[in-house]
């Protein structure tokens, strides 16, 4: 049960990331799970005193982005895709040898987060007006790209991210691990921070506006390319965070993220790809069901979770009536 | 008078179908210019192409004597469109809708937009009463007020309006047109697309008649309102 | 040729050719599903697996003949696909795709865990299709089946059902208005694609002689999709092209990549994925159209005669004066706003009624209420004397109601003839299977003849082979009207038919409407062009703010002060 709630919290984070990206850009962000694995493995590699390949990947792709858009917006682009990777690379080279857990985690977040906007820049922005289906196929293809890259950089072995805390607590009869509490606390802090971001800041409101009415957003001067990048940045930050959190509980390999990402999907679909509270309920349900499943019938665990989709979709389908022209 | 907006032999359309076949027009600084014409003539297409929402296939659009760029760039430099379907943020509050109207100003570093908000509330007191309400729950007239208010929050130099009277009760239409006349008097330039030909020609300085994607007549609005052909076609005085 | 190939190939290439043939089968299903019907599935490999395991269990473990295995595989797969389609049929396309990921993983994990299926150890020694023969014979069967299925798919696309399938891709409302049951059809296509996959699975088990869960995973499903995108999702030839490219390249990669990187792994997936992303960005129609451009275009079929018949035989007669449409105090609210309020309206046979009013007055909403797109919040709609307020659009069409759209809805990349023939959907009955087996030709010819007649009647005779999307807007409207007439309607609903038409075209349209009236058809049209309305309508209904404010003969309505106020407006 405790495991169920912890993993449920992770699914919730992923579901939030998926919903943000989908509502702002209509992209179903399949490779979010791969970024989660990147988060875990980058932190683990740093913790072992090595420089993760993802850093070089970030440098390379950023350089490409810089090269392509140099002539258009030199200053801002240079800051984003030139200075940031440079500073980050220097920092990593300097700090990696200390093998300090918090340092590894923060660096991992800083390395993986910009990958979201880069993915947007290269894979989706050129075809931002394509159908949801075409965007989904691209997203699916990206999963294979990231998984392949992950294998190159991290090899097929599982690795564990550094834990924030090793302590355990007695809570009445229950033995609660400190890391589980960290997961829950991070989840709560993140949700609160996102609430503030979307409710009180102009950029958060701009994202909501884009999700609410694309034309209206363009007409008040909201730059669709920038909001897309922001949505992807949020999603990849969430994925990286989820990665360093869950990676300390369960060791992950390069291809383990996809399955975790899918569970996030199940939760997001329960919210009809639109509602955050329903997705949250879905996430906890998936987490609990999964841990019960692994207790009673571990071999059929995934089958049970995915079968959960069927009644949910049937219900959505009945409610949808004939609203077909949206896609 | 200098031209704020100059459209020169503009061609535009959807996919392979060209809707505008070389439209030229001028909006002088501080003037209200009306475009009238039958449904399907290409009026909305014209506004979309000016704003860069549709690719401009041929010809030029000059705003402030510079080639018009992307939609975002135009909005940031003060050319704001209120589209036919209003395009409000339905699940956000009236206040947030207005706030987002000033998005480009906020991005340019201007953090205090409360003065503009007060101006909008003075013009449309109704919006102040409903400031916490979701935009999606407003009535038709209130929606148009909010759409206009949101556009005004950008402190525009040029306002482009697509059918502002669409689906509104005559009393509200009158109120909206009064606001437009006031805005024009305060020095704002307006490009107005309107099916309500008589009203449009009454409030505007200059008019263009668009048919089948081309300008067929143009002239001072008072002249157009007395033009035999315009009367016959649009003002319904055939009897 | 293809049948002889198995005899000449060395063994290794026999296997490779078999894989290409099998992949082509699955990919053909995906072309129909994705390229033509605008849906997609990331779970085709699990259908392949279902059928492969079904035939394996029956032939190897129960000792039955492969025929039984085939039938069982098709039945099981078809039934499961039908159920999955049922669940997602009404949802947007991406839901089906997401669910397909889930079922793909579920089946894969079931194949791996059910004790009966021997897990990842797999099941070997599956008997060959023809006892005592080897892979070569099976390869012959595979290539023959592939050719047959490809021909049948081509037959399908060139038929009434094939045209209907194309409306599933982003034009469902239009399809439904032509009488196509889009929900049912999209489910049928989905099941058909699953059956293609099942056929491949059956052949795969007997070709390979050994099965394990590995080739039925999500990765393989996505390979199939990649084949279709690389080859070209909209053309059937894209399927074998994509299948061959992916299978052959994968084979090469398997040799080279470990040597280059010193590591085994799924790197070819990475390469394919990048190719797919670049293709979707740069050439969303895949390689086939690019290849096709290399060959000289075969000249279009004999140019259709440009001579337009002016008059055509009258469609379904109706006795003049009979009430066709009776709308009684209907209302429709959208979130508290009344778009239509207590409107009553009737149209009789042989009558042209014009519905006018300012933009936003609720005319199009009323149209949608009549044609079944929306259900009224209150009030009743009777068509031909029967209650029709809650029928879906395709049923309304079946009653004999045809409509055109305010914003033209055509299949832009199909010919004018095909677009017009969509309107004749209900005059045919041949379904999926009859089309695939070419048992529909007599009906199809009659149907196309009818479409040609209607197109010529409206002056489209010279344009029958042109893509509808290439025509100017005015002519696209005429195509819509021709399509509507193809339905042989008793009641015709036209939403702004004269908008964007030139004067001569308007006069021609007016003459056509008068002729339809003489034939006893009832016409309800929404129109802004007052000259046009006054010239053609028997009766005019004026709406403003969702309400009817005037009704009567044109001259009468034109003089009504309320109408003047609504239409011409006044400024203080």
PDB file of C-alpha atoms in Angstrom, chain A residues 22 28 30 122-127 132-134 136-138 140-149 151-156 254 258-259 262 265-266 269 272-273 299-300 302-304 306-307 309-310 313-314 316-318 320-327, chain C residues 34 38-40 42 84 86-95 97-99 101-103 105-107 109-110 113-115 170-174 182-183 218-219 222-223 225-226 229 263-267 269-270 272-274 276-277 280-282 373 393 409:
ATOM      1  CA  UNK A  22      -1.003  17.838 -24.585  1.00  0.00           C
ATOM      2  CA  UNK A  28       1.078  13.166 -26.641  1.00  0.00           C
ATOM      3  CA  UNK A  30       5.381   9.461 -25.187  1.00  0.00           C
ATOM      4  CA  UNK A 122      13.577  19.760 -33.585  1.00  0.00           C
ATOM      5  CA  UNK A 123      10.797  17.185 -33.661  1.00  0.00           C
ATOM      6  CA  UNK A 124       7.527  19.032 -33.180  1.00  0.00           C
ATOM      7  CA  UNK A 125       7.823  22.744 -33.878  1.00  0.00           C
ATOM      8  CA  UNK A 126       8.369  22.269 -37.633  1.00  0.00           C
ATOM      9  CA  UNK A 127       5.048  20.379 -37.831  1.00  0.00           C
ATOM     10  CA  UNK A 132      -2.774  14.796 -33.286  1.00  0.00           C
ATOM     11  CA  UNK A 133      -2.196  11.406 -34.871  1.00  0.00           C
ATOM     12  CA  UNK A 134       0.872  12.483 -36.841  1.00  0.00           C
ATOM     13  CA  UNK A 136       1.643  10.955 -31.790  1.00  0.00           C
ATOM     14  CA  UNK A 137       3.543   8.877 -34.338  1.00  0.00           C
ATOM     15  CA  UNK A 138       6.471  11.287 -34.147  1.00  0.00           C
ATOM     16  CA  UNK A 140       6.393   7.275 -30.595  1.00  0.00           C
ATOM     17  CA  UNK A 141       9.379   7.411 -32.932  1.00  0.00           C
ATOM     18  CA  UNK A 142      11.142   9.727 -30.493  1.00  0.00           C
ATOM     19  CA  UNK A 143      10.785   7.093 -27.819  1.00  0.00           C
ATOM     20  CA  UNK A 144      12.917   4.804 -29.960  1.00  0.00           C
ATOM     21  CA  UNK A 145      15.443   7.554 -30.578  1.00  0.00           C
ATOM     22  CA  UNK A 146      15.823   8.290 -26.874  1.00  0.00           C
ATOM     23  CA  UNK A 147      15.869   4.617 -25.921  1.00  0.00           C
ATOM     24  CA  UNK A 148      18.628   3.993 -28.482  1.00  0.00           C
ATOM     25  CA  UNK A 149      20.598   6.963 -27.218  1.00  0.00           C
ATOM     26  CA  UNK A 151      21.507   2.395 -24.486  1.00  0.00           C
ATOM     27  CA  UNK A 152      24.578   4.000 -26.044  1.00  0.00           C
ATOM     28  CA  UNK A 153      25.227   6.232 -23.056  1.00  0.00           C
ATOM     29  CA  UNK A 154      24.253   4.078 -20.145  1.00  0.00           C
ATOM     30  CA  UNK A 155      24.503   0.501 -21.370  1.00  0.00           C
ATOM     31  CA  UNK A 156      21.913  -2.120 -20.568  1.00  0.00           C
ATOM     32  CA  UNK A 254      17.599   2.704 -19.983  1.00  0.00           C
ATOM     33  CA  UNK A 258       8.625   3.690 -21.125  1.00  0.00           C
ATOM     34  CA  UNK A 259       6.496   1.380 -19.001  1.00  0.00           C
ATOM     35  CA  UNK A 262       2.597   4.432 -19.930  1.00  0.00           C
ATOM     36  CA  UNK A 265      -0.790   7.801 -19.525  1.00  0.00           C
ATOM     37  CA  UNK A 266      -3.359   5.496 -18.048  1.00  0.00           C
ATOM     38  CA  UNK A 269      -6.495   9.153 -19.931  1.00  0.00           C
ATOM     39  CA  UNK A 272      -9.935  12.311 -20.391  1.00  0.00           C
ATOM     40  CA  UNK A 273      -6.623  14.029 -21.259  1.00  0.00           C
ATOM     41  CA  UNK A 299       2.947 -11.874 -13.689  1.00  0.00           C
ATOM     42  CA  UNK A 300      -0.329 -10.232 -14.679  1.00  0.00           C
ATOM     43  CA  UNK A 302       0.651  -4.882 -16.280  1.00  0.00           C
ATOM     44  CA  UNK A 303      -2.316  -6.643 -17.799  1.00  0.00           C
ATOM     45  CA  UNK A 304      -4.419  -5.646 -14.805  1.00  0.00           C
ATOM     46  CA  UNK A 306      -4.014  -1.722 -18.719  1.00  0.00           C
ATOM     47  CA  UNK A 307      -7.300  -3.548 -18.482  1.00  0.00           C
ATOM     48  CA  UNK A 309      -8.387   1.466 -19.282  1.00  0.00           C
ATOM     49  CA  UNK A 310     -11.215  -0.444 -20.875  1.00  0.00           C
ATOM     50  CA  UNK A 313     -12.651   4.448 -22.164  1.00  0.00           C
ATOM     51  CA  UNK A 314     -16.037   2.825 -22.534  1.00  0.00           C
ATOM     52  CA  UNK A 316     -15.639   8.291 -21.959  1.00  0.00           C
ATOM     53  CA  UNK A 317     -16.920   6.922 -25.244  1.00  0.00           C
ATOM     54  CA  UNK A 318     -20.510   6.825 -24.069  1.00  0.00           C
ATOM     55  CA  UNK A 320     -18.541  11.648 -25.919  1.00  0.00           C
ATOM     56  CA  UNK A 321     -21.604  11.086 -28.091  1.00  0.00           C
ATOM     57  CA  UNK A 322     -20.695  12.069 -31.607  1.00  0.00           C
ATOM     58  CA  UNK A 323     -18.077  14.731 -30.941  1.00  0.00           C
ATOM     59  CA  UNK A 324     -15.784  13.325 -33.564  1.00  0.00           C
ATOM     60  CA  UNK A 325     -14.644  16.264 -35.575  1.00  0.00           C
ATOM     61  CA  UNK A 326     -12.096  17.409 -33.022  1.00  0.00           C
ATOM     62  CA  UNK A 327      -9.111  15.271 -34.089  1.00  0.00           C
TER      63      UNK A 327
ATOM     64  CA  UNK C  34      -4.094   4.925 -41.030  1.00  0.00           C
ATOM     65  CA  UNK C  38      -7.101   8.447 -40.400  1.00  0.00           C
ATOM     66  CA  UNK C  39      -6.921   6.130 -37.400  1.00  0.00           C
ATOM     67  CA  UNK C  40      -3.922   4.270 -36.182  1.00  0.00           C
ATOM     68  CA  UNK C  42       0.295   0.559 -32.225  1.00  0.00           C
ATOM     69  CA  UNK C  84     -11.682  -2.920 -28.811  1.00  0.00           C
ATOM     70  CA  UNK C  86     -16.518  -0.864 -29.918  1.00  0.00           C
ATOM     71  CA  UNK C  87     -14.956   0.708 -26.858  1.00  0.00           C
ATOM     72  CA  UNK C  88     -13.100   3.476 -28.628  1.00  0.00           C
ATOM     73  CA  UNK C  89     -15.329   3.948 -31.671  1.00  0.00           C
ATOM     74  CA  UNK C  90     -16.794   7.254 -30.578  1.00  0.00           C
ATOM     75  CA  UNK C  91     -13.584   8.761 -29.237  1.00  0.00           C
ATOM     76  CA  UNK C  92     -11.074  10.824 -31.181  1.00  0.00           C
ATOM     77  CA  UNK C  93      -8.544   8.804 -33.138  1.00  0.00           C
ATOM     78  CA  UNK C  94      -5.677   9.209 -30.713  1.00  0.00           C
ATOM     79  CA  UNK C  95      -7.544   7.332 -28.013  1.00  0.00           C
ATOM     80  CA  UNK C  97      -3.905   4.621 -30.727  1.00  0.00           C
ATOM     81  CA  UNK C  98      -3.179   4.955 -27.015  1.00  0.00           C
ATOM     82  CA  UNK C  99      -5.338   1.987 -26.126  1.00  0.00           C
ATOM     83  CA  UNK C 101      -0.316   0.567 -26.917  1.00  0.00           C
ATOM     84  CA  UNK C 102      -1.951  -0.780 -23.775  1.00  0.00           C
ATOM     85  CA  UNK C 103      -3.403  -3.861 -25.406  1.00  0.00           C
ATOM     86  CA  UNK C 105       1.700  -4.632 -24.003  1.00  0.00           C
ATOM     87  CA  UNK C 106      -1.039  -6.633 -22.287  1.00  0.00           C
ATOM     88  CA  UNK C 107      -1.132  -9.328 -24.973  1.00  0.00           C
ATOM     89  CA  UNK C 109       2.824  -9.985 -21.410  1.00  0.00           C
ATOM     90  CA  UNK C 110       0.055 -12.613 -21.618  1.00  0.00           C
ATOM     91  CA  UNK C 113       3.209 -15.597 -18.936  1.00  0.00           C
ATOM     92  CA  UNK C 114       0.381 -17.992 -19.793  1.00  0.00           C
ATOM     93  CA  UNK C 115       1.729 -21.459 -18.946  1.00  0.00           C
ATOM     94  CA  UNK C 170     -11.267  14.276 -40.893  1.00  0.00           C
ATOM     95  CA  UNK C 171     -14.588  14.582 -42.724  1.00  0.00           C
ATOM     96  CA  UNK C 172     -16.861  12.406 -40.619  1.00  0.00           C
ATOM     97  CA  UNK C 173     -19.686  14.871 -40.343  1.00  0.00           C
ATOM     98  CA  UNK C 174     -19.796  15.219 -44.106  1.00  0.00           C
ATOM     99  CA  UNK C 182     -19.150   6.439 -39.778  1.00  0.00           C
ATOM    100  CA  UNK C 183     -18.953   4.804 -36.358  1.00  0.00           C
ATOM    101  CA  UNK C 218       5.171  -3.276 -29.147  1.00  0.00           C
ATOM    102  CA  UNK C 219       8.432  -2.755 -31.026  1.00  0.00           C
ATOM    103  CA  UNK C 222       5.667   0.117 -34.385  1.00  0.00           C
ATOM    104  CA  UNK C 223       7.896  -1.334 -37.075  1.00  0.00           C
ATOM    105  CA  UNK C 225       3.631   1.526 -38.641  1.00  0.00           C
ATOM    106  CA  UNK C 226       7.060   2.790 -39.665  1.00  0.00           C
ATOM    107  CA  UNK C 229       4.935   5.803 -43.124  1.00  0.00           C
ATOM    108  CA  UNK C 263      27.519  -3.678 -29.026  1.00  0.00           C
ATOM    109  CA  UNK C 264      24.361  -5.574 -29.827  1.00  0.00           C
ATOM    110  CA  UNK C 265      21.182  -3.651 -29.427  1.00  0.00           C
ATOM    111  CA  UNK C 266      18.159  -2.195 -31.024  1.00  0.00           C
ATOM    112  CA  UNK C 267      20.062   0.561 -32.811  1.00  0.00           C
ATOM    113  CA  UNK C 269      15.104   1.180 -34.347  1.00  0.00           C
ATOM    114  CA  UNK C 270      16.894   4.435 -33.581  1.00  0.00           C
ATOM    115  CA  UNK C 272      14.287   4.051 -38.462  1.00  0.00           C
ATOM    116  CA  UNK C 273      12.795   6.368 -35.878  1.00  0.00           C
ATOM    117  CA  UNK C 274      14.900   9.284 -37.100  1.00  0.00           C
ATOM    118  CA  UNK C 276      10.312   8.421 -39.752  1.00  0.00           C
ATOM    119  CA  UNK C 277      10.507  11.753 -37.952  1.00  0.00           C
ATOM    120  CA  UNK C 280       6.765  13.014 -41.345  1.00  0.00           C
ATOM    121  CA  UNK C 281       8.209  16.514 -41.299  1.00  0.00           C
ATOM    122  CA  UNK C 282       9.372  16.700 -44.885  1.00  0.00           C
ATOM    123  CA  UNK C 373     -25.947  17.077 -36.065  1.00  0.00           C
ATOM    124  CA  UNK C 393     -27.147  12.461 -39.326  1.00  0.00           C
ATOM    125  CA  UNK C 409     -16.457  20.026 -47.014  1.00  0.00           C
TER     126      UNK C 409
END
